[in-house]
CSV table of C-alpha atoms and ligand atoms in Angstrom, one decimal:
chain,number,residue,atom,x,y,z
A,1,MET,CA,-0.8,27.0,-9.9
A,2,ASP,CA,-2.5,24.0,-11.4
A,3,ASP,CA,0.0,21.2,-11.4
A,4,THR,CA,-2.5,18.4,-11.8
A,5,TYR,CA,-0.8,17.3,-15.0
A,6,LYS,CA,2.7,17.4,-13.6
A,7,TYR,CA,4.9,14.4,-13.7
A,8,LEU,CA,3.2,12.8,-16.7
A,9,GLY,CA,6.2,10.7,-17.7
A,10,LYS,CA,6.6,9.4,-14.1
A,11,ARG,CA,2.9,8.6,-14.0
A,12,LYS,CA,3.1,6.6,-17.2
A,13,ARG,CA,6.1,4.6,-15.9
A,14,LEU,CA,4.2,3.9,-12.6
A,15,VAL,CA,1.2,2.5,-14.6
A,16,GLU,CA,3.6,0.3,-16.6
A,17,GLN,CA,5.1,-1.0,-13.4
A,18,LEU,CA,1.7,-1.8,-12.0
A,19,ARG,CA,0.7,-3.6,-15.2
A,20,ALA,CA,3.9,-5.6,-15.1
A,21,ALA,CA,3.1,-6.5,-11.5
A,22,GLY,CA,-0.2,-8.0,-12.4
A,23,ILE,CA,-2.7,-5.2,-12.3
A,24,THR,CA,-5.0,-5.8,-15.3
A,25,ASP,CA,-8.2,-3.7,-14.4
A,26,THR,CA,-7.9,-0.8,-16.8
A,27,ARG,CA,-10.2,1.4,-14.7
A,28,VAL,CA,-7.8,1.0,-11.8
A,29,LEU,CA,-4.8,1.8,-13.9
A,30,GLN,CA,-6.5,4.8,-15.5
A,31,ALA,CA,-7.5,6.2,-12.1
A,32,ILE,CA,-4.0,5.8,-10.8
A,33,PHE,CA,-2.7,7.6,-13.8
A,34,LYS,CA,-5.0,10.5,-13.3
A,35,VAL,CA,-5.0,11.1,-9.5
A,36,PRO,CA,-2.2,13.6,-8.6
A,37,ARG,CA,-0.5,11.5,-5.9
A,38,HIS,CA,2.1,14.2,-5.4
A,39,LEU,CA,-0.5,16.4,-3.8
A,40,PHE,CA,-1.4,13.8,-1.2
A,41,VAL,CA,2.1,13.3,0.3
A,42,GLU,CA,4.1,15.8,2.4
A,43,GLY,CA,5.8,18.4,0.1
A,44,VAL,CA,9.3,17.1,0.5
A,45,PHE,CA,8.2,13.7,-0.9
A,46,ALA,CA,6.4,15.1,-4.0
A,47,ASP,CA,9.3,14.0,-6.3
A,48,GLN,CA,8.9,10.4,-5.1
A,49,ALA,CA,5.2,10.3,-5.4
A,50,TYR,CA,5.1,8.2,-8.6
A,51,GLU,CA,7.6,5.7,-7.3
A,52,ASN,CA,6.0,2.4,-6.2
A,53,LYS,CA,6.5,3.0,-2.5
A,54,ALA,CA,4.7,3.9,0.6
A,55,LEU,CA,5.3,7.4,1.9
A,56,PRO,CA,4.8,9.2,5.2
A,57,ILE,CA,1.8,11.4,5.7
A,58,LYS,CA,1.0,13.3,8.9
A,59,GLU,CA,0.3,11.8,12.3
A,60,GLU,CA,2.8,9.0,11.8
A,61,GLN,CA,0.5,7.3,9.2
A,62,THR,CA,1.4,6.3,5.7
A,63,ILE,CA,-0.1,6.5,2.2
A,64,SER,CA,0.0,2.9,0.9
A,65,GLN,CA,2.3,1.8,-1.9
A,66,PRO,CA,0.6,2.4,-5.3
A,67,PHE,CA,0.8,-1.4,-5.9
A,68,THR,CA,-1.2,-2.0,-2.7
A,69,VAL,CA,-3.8,0.6,-3.6
A,70,ALA,CA,-4.1,-1.0,-7.1
A,71,PHE,CA,-4.2,-4.5,-5.8
A,72,GLN,CA,-6.9,-3.9,-3.1
A,73,THR,CA,-9.0,-1.9,-5.6
A,74,GLN,CA,-8.8,-4.5,-8.3
A,75,LEU,CA,-9.9,-7.2,-5.7
A,76,LEU,CA,-13.1,-5.2,-5.2
A,77,GLN,CA,-14.1,-6.0,-8.8
A,78,LEU,CA,-16.0,-2.7,-9.1
A,79,GLN,CA,-18.5,-1.5,-11.7
A,80,PRO,CA,-19.2,2.2,-12.2
A,81,ASN,CA,-21.5,3.9,-9.7
A,82,MET,CA,-21.2,1.3,-7.0
A,83,LYS,CA,-21.2,2.2,-3.3
A,84,VAL,CA,-17.8,1.8,-1.7
A,85,LEU,CA,-16.9,2.2,2.0
A,86,GLU,CA,-13.3,2.9,2.9
A,87,ILE,CA,-11.9,2.5,6.4
A,88,GLY,CA,-8.9,4.8,7.0
A,89,THR,CA,-9.2,7.9,4.8
A,90,GLY,CA,-5.6,9.0,5.6
A,91,SER,CA,-4.4,11.4,3.0
A,92,GLY,CA,-7.6,10.8,0.9
A,93,TYR,CA,-5.6,9.2,-2.0
A,94,GLN,CA,-7.4,5.8,-2.1
A,95,ALA,CA,-10.8,7.7,-1.9
A,96,ALA,CA,-9.7,9.9,-4.8
A,97,VAL,CA,-8.8,6.8,-6.9
A,98,LEU,CA,-12.3,5.3,-6.2
A,99,CYS,CA,-14.0,8.7,-7.1
A,100,GLU,CA,-12.0,8.8,-10.3
A,101,MET,CA,-13.3,5.3,-11.1
A,102,GLY,CA,-16.9,6.7,-10.8
A,103,MET,CA,-17.8,5.2,-7.5
A,104,ARG,CA,-20.0,6.6,-4.8
A,105,VAL,CA,-17.4,6.8,-2.0
A,106,PHE,CA,-17.8,6.8,1.8
A,107,SER,CA,-14.7,7.0,3.9
A,108,VAL,CA,-14.2,7.0,7.6
A,109,GLU,CA,-11.1,8.3,9.4
A,110,ILE,CA,-10.4,8.2,13.2
A,111,ASN,CA,-7.7,10.9,13.3
A,112,GLU,CA,-9.1,14.4,13.4
A,113,THR,CA,-6.2,16.2,11.7
A,114,LEU,CA,-6.1,13.7,8.8
A,115,HIS,CA,-9.8,13.8,8.4
A,116,ARG,CA,-9.8,17.6,8.2
A,117,GLU,CA,-6.9,17.8,5.8
A,118,ALA,CA,-8.1,15.0,3.5
A,119,LYS,CA,-11.5,16.8,3.4
A,120,GLU,CA,-9.9,20.1,2.3
A,121,ARG,CA,-7.6,18.4,-0.2
A,122,LEU,CA,-10.3,16.3,-1.8
A,123,ARG,CA,-12.6,19.3,-2.1
A,124,ARG,CA,-9.9,21.4,-3.7
A,125,LEU,CA,-9.2,18.7,-6.3
A,126,GLY,CA,-12.9,18.4,-7.1
A,127,TYR,CA,-13.6,14.9,-5.6
A,128,GLN,CA,-16.8,14.5,-3.7
A,129,PRO,CA,-16.7,11.5,-1.3
A,130,TYR,CA,-18.8,11.4,1.9
A,131,LEU,CA,-16.3,11.7,4.8
A,132,LEU,CA,-16.8,10.8,8.4
A,133,LEU,CA,-14.7,11.4,11.5
A,134,GLY,CA,-15.1,8.3,13.7
A,135,ASP,CA,-14.2,4.7,14.5
A,136,GLY,CA,-14.4,2.9,11.2
A,137,SER,CA,-14.1,-0.5,12.8
A,138,LEU,CA,-17.8,0.1,13.4
A,139,GLY,CA,-18.4,0.8,9.7
A,140,TRP,CA,-20.8,3.5,8.6
A,141,PRO,CA,-24.3,2.0,9.2
A,142,ARG,CA,-26.1,5.0,7.9
A,143,TYR,CA,-25.4,4.4,4.2
A,144,GLN,CA,-25.2,0.6,4.2
A,145,PRO,CA,-25.3,-1.8,2.3
A,146,TYR,CA,-22.1,-1.3,0.4
A,147,ASP,CA,-21.0,-3.1,-2.8
A,148,GLY,CA,-17.4,-2.8,-1.7
A,149,ILE,CA,-15.6,-2.3,1.6
A,150,ILE,CA,-11.9,-1.6,1.6
A,151,VAL,CA,-10.0,-1.5,4.9
A,152,THR,CA,-6.7,0.3,4.6
A,153,ALA,CA,-5.3,-0.5,8.0
A,154,ALA,CA,-4.3,-3.9,9.6
A,155,SER,CA,-7.2,-5.7,11.2
A,156,PRO,CA,-6.7,-8.4,14.0
A,157,LYS,CA,-9.5,-10.4,12.4
A,158,ILE,CA,-12.2,-10.2,9.8
A,159,PRO,CA,-14.4,-7.4,11.1
A,160,GLU,CA,-17.9,-8.9,11.7
A,161,THR,CA,-19.6,-5.6,11.9
A,162,LEU,CA,-18.3,-4.6,8.4
A,163,LYS,CA,-19.4,-8.0,6.9
A,164,ARG,CA,-22.9,-7.2,7.9
A,165,GLN,CA,-22.8,-3.8,6.0
A,166,LEU,CA,-22.0,-5.6,2.7
A,167,ALA,CA,-24.7,-5.9,0.0
A,168,ILE,CA,-25.5,-9.4,-1.2
A,169,GLY,CA,-22.8,-10.1,-3.8
A,170,GLY,CA,-20.6,-7.3,-2.3
A,171,ARG,CA,-16.9,-7.8,-1.5
A,172,MET,CA,-14.8,-6.6,1.4
A,173,VAL,CA,-11.0,-6.4,1.0
A,174,VAL,CA,-9.1,-6.3,4.4
A,175,PRO,CA,-5.6,-7.0,5.5
A,176,VAL,CA,-5.9,-9.5,8.4
A,177,GLY,CA,-3.1,-10.4,10.8
A,178,ASP,CA,-1.0,-9.1,13.6
A,179,LYS,CA,0.6,-5.6,13.8
A,180,HIS,CA,3.6,-6.7,11.7
A,181,LEU,CA,2.3,-8.7,8.8
A,182,GLN,CA,-1.2,-9.3,7.3
A,183,THR,CA,-2.8,-11.5,4.7
A,184,MET,CA,-4.9,-9.7,2.1
A,185,THR,CA,-8.3,-11.2,2.6
A,186,VAL,CA,-11.4,-11.0,0.4
A,187,VAL,CA,-14.8,-11.7,1.9
A,188,GLN,CA,-17.8,-12.0,-0.5
A,189,ARG,CA,-21.3,-11.9,0.9
A,190,LEU,CA,-23.2,-14.7,-0.9
A,191,SER,CA,-26.5,-14.4,0.8
A,192,THR,CA,-27.9,-13.0,4.1
A,193,ASP,CA,-25.8,-15.3,6.2
A,194,ARG,CA,-23.4,-17.0,3.8
A,195,TYR,CA,-19.9,-15.5,3.1
A,196,GLN,CA,-17.0,-16.8,1.1
A,197,THR,CA,-13.4,-16.0,2.0
A,198,GLU,CA,-10.2,-16.1,-0.1
A,199,THR,CA,-6.7,-15.1,0.8
A,200,HIS,CA,-3.9,-13.5,-1.2
A,201,GLN,CA,-0.3,-12.4,-0.4
A,202,GLN,CA,1.0,-10.7,2.6
A,203,PHE,CA,1.3,-6.9,3.3
A,204,LYS,CA,2.3,-4.6,6.0
A,205,PHE,CA,-0.2,-1.9,7.0
A,206,VAL,CA,-0.4,0.5,10.0
A,207,PRO,CA,-2.7,-0.9,12.7
A,208,LEU,CA,-6.5,-0.4,12.7
A,209,ARG,CA,-7.5,1.3,16.0
A,210,GLY,CA,-10.9,1.5,17.6
A,211,LYS,CA,-13.4,-1.0,19.1
A,212,TYR,CA,-12.7,-3.9,16.7
A,213,GLY,CA,-9.1,-3.0,15.9
A,214,PHE,CA,-6.0,-3.2,18.0
A,215,GLY,CA,-7.6,-0.6,20.5
B,1,SAH,N1,-6.1,5.0,2.7
B,1,SAH,C1,-5.2,6.0,3.1
B,1,SAH,C2,-4.0,5.4,3.9
B,1,SAH,C3,-4.5,4.7,5.1
B,1,SAH,S1,-3.3,4.6,6.4
B,1,SAH,C4,-4.6,6.8,2.0
B,1,SAH,O1,-5.0,6.6,0.8
B,1,SAH,O2,-3.9,7.7,2.2
B,1,SAH,C5,-4.4,4.0,7.6
B,1,SAH,C6,-5.4,5.1,8.1
B,1,SAH,O3,-6.3,4.4,8.9
B,1,SAH,C7,-4.7,6.1,9.0
B,1,SAH,O4,-5.0,7.4,8.5
B,1,SAH,C8,-5.4,5.9,10.4
B,1,SAH,O5,-5.5,7.1,11.2
B,1,SAH,C9,-6.7,5.3,10.0
B,1,SAH,N2,-7.4,4.5,11.0
B,1,SAH,C10,-6.8,3.6,11.9
B,1,SAH,N3,-7.8,3.0,12.6
B,1,SAH,C11,-9.0,3.5,12.2
B,1,SAH,C12,-10.4,3.3,12.6
B,1,SAH,N4,-10.7,2.5,13.5
B,1,SAH,N5,-11.3,4.0,11.9
B,1,SAH,C13,-11.0,4.9,10.9
B,1,SAH,N6,-9.7,5.1,10.5
B,1,SAH,C14,-8.7,4.4,11.1
């Protein structure tokens, strides 16, 4: 059954909430309206999928709160057809939002089960990101440079390896801190070796694993 257009009223209310919370990028709001989040969460949580909250996915991981997805995506300041690298595919929801916005999406996931299931889910829904099973703290050198890099897990510091995979003018959005609380950080690459950093409010993400994560 095609239930892509289920929950239309709830989706509209979610978009209004995000707007009220300061999300102004209309491409971000439209993508969140369109992507069927209820198909990215575990079945029993489908009814809560358009509430502004984080929900469990498999392997003790979580799909971020819609506000967090919207906030991080807005900070990337994307234009159609840009190349975006995501670290932490998880359910594939953030990747779907980026695809819906017309980006060329590359996403790395370290957990095999999540990688496989996200791949099947995204294909089924008609999204076509490039997906890699591996340690995303190393980035994805093959397709660099990226106009945007979005890290959807908590990083102990600004990942140097990822900075170097940014295009000049490109932006990386990464939550930086300890395992309990992180500051949303934007790094813009100004030239070959000049970067500018700005910080925003605090969030709580699951930890980034791997070589440059928490291990
Ligand atoms: N963006 C996802 C949610 C991410 S939750 C979504 O839209 O559903 C964080 C994810 O990062 C988890 O799936 C976790 O397995 C993954 N992860 C943690 N460390 C990683 C690493 N070093 N490389 C790639 N993925 C990683």
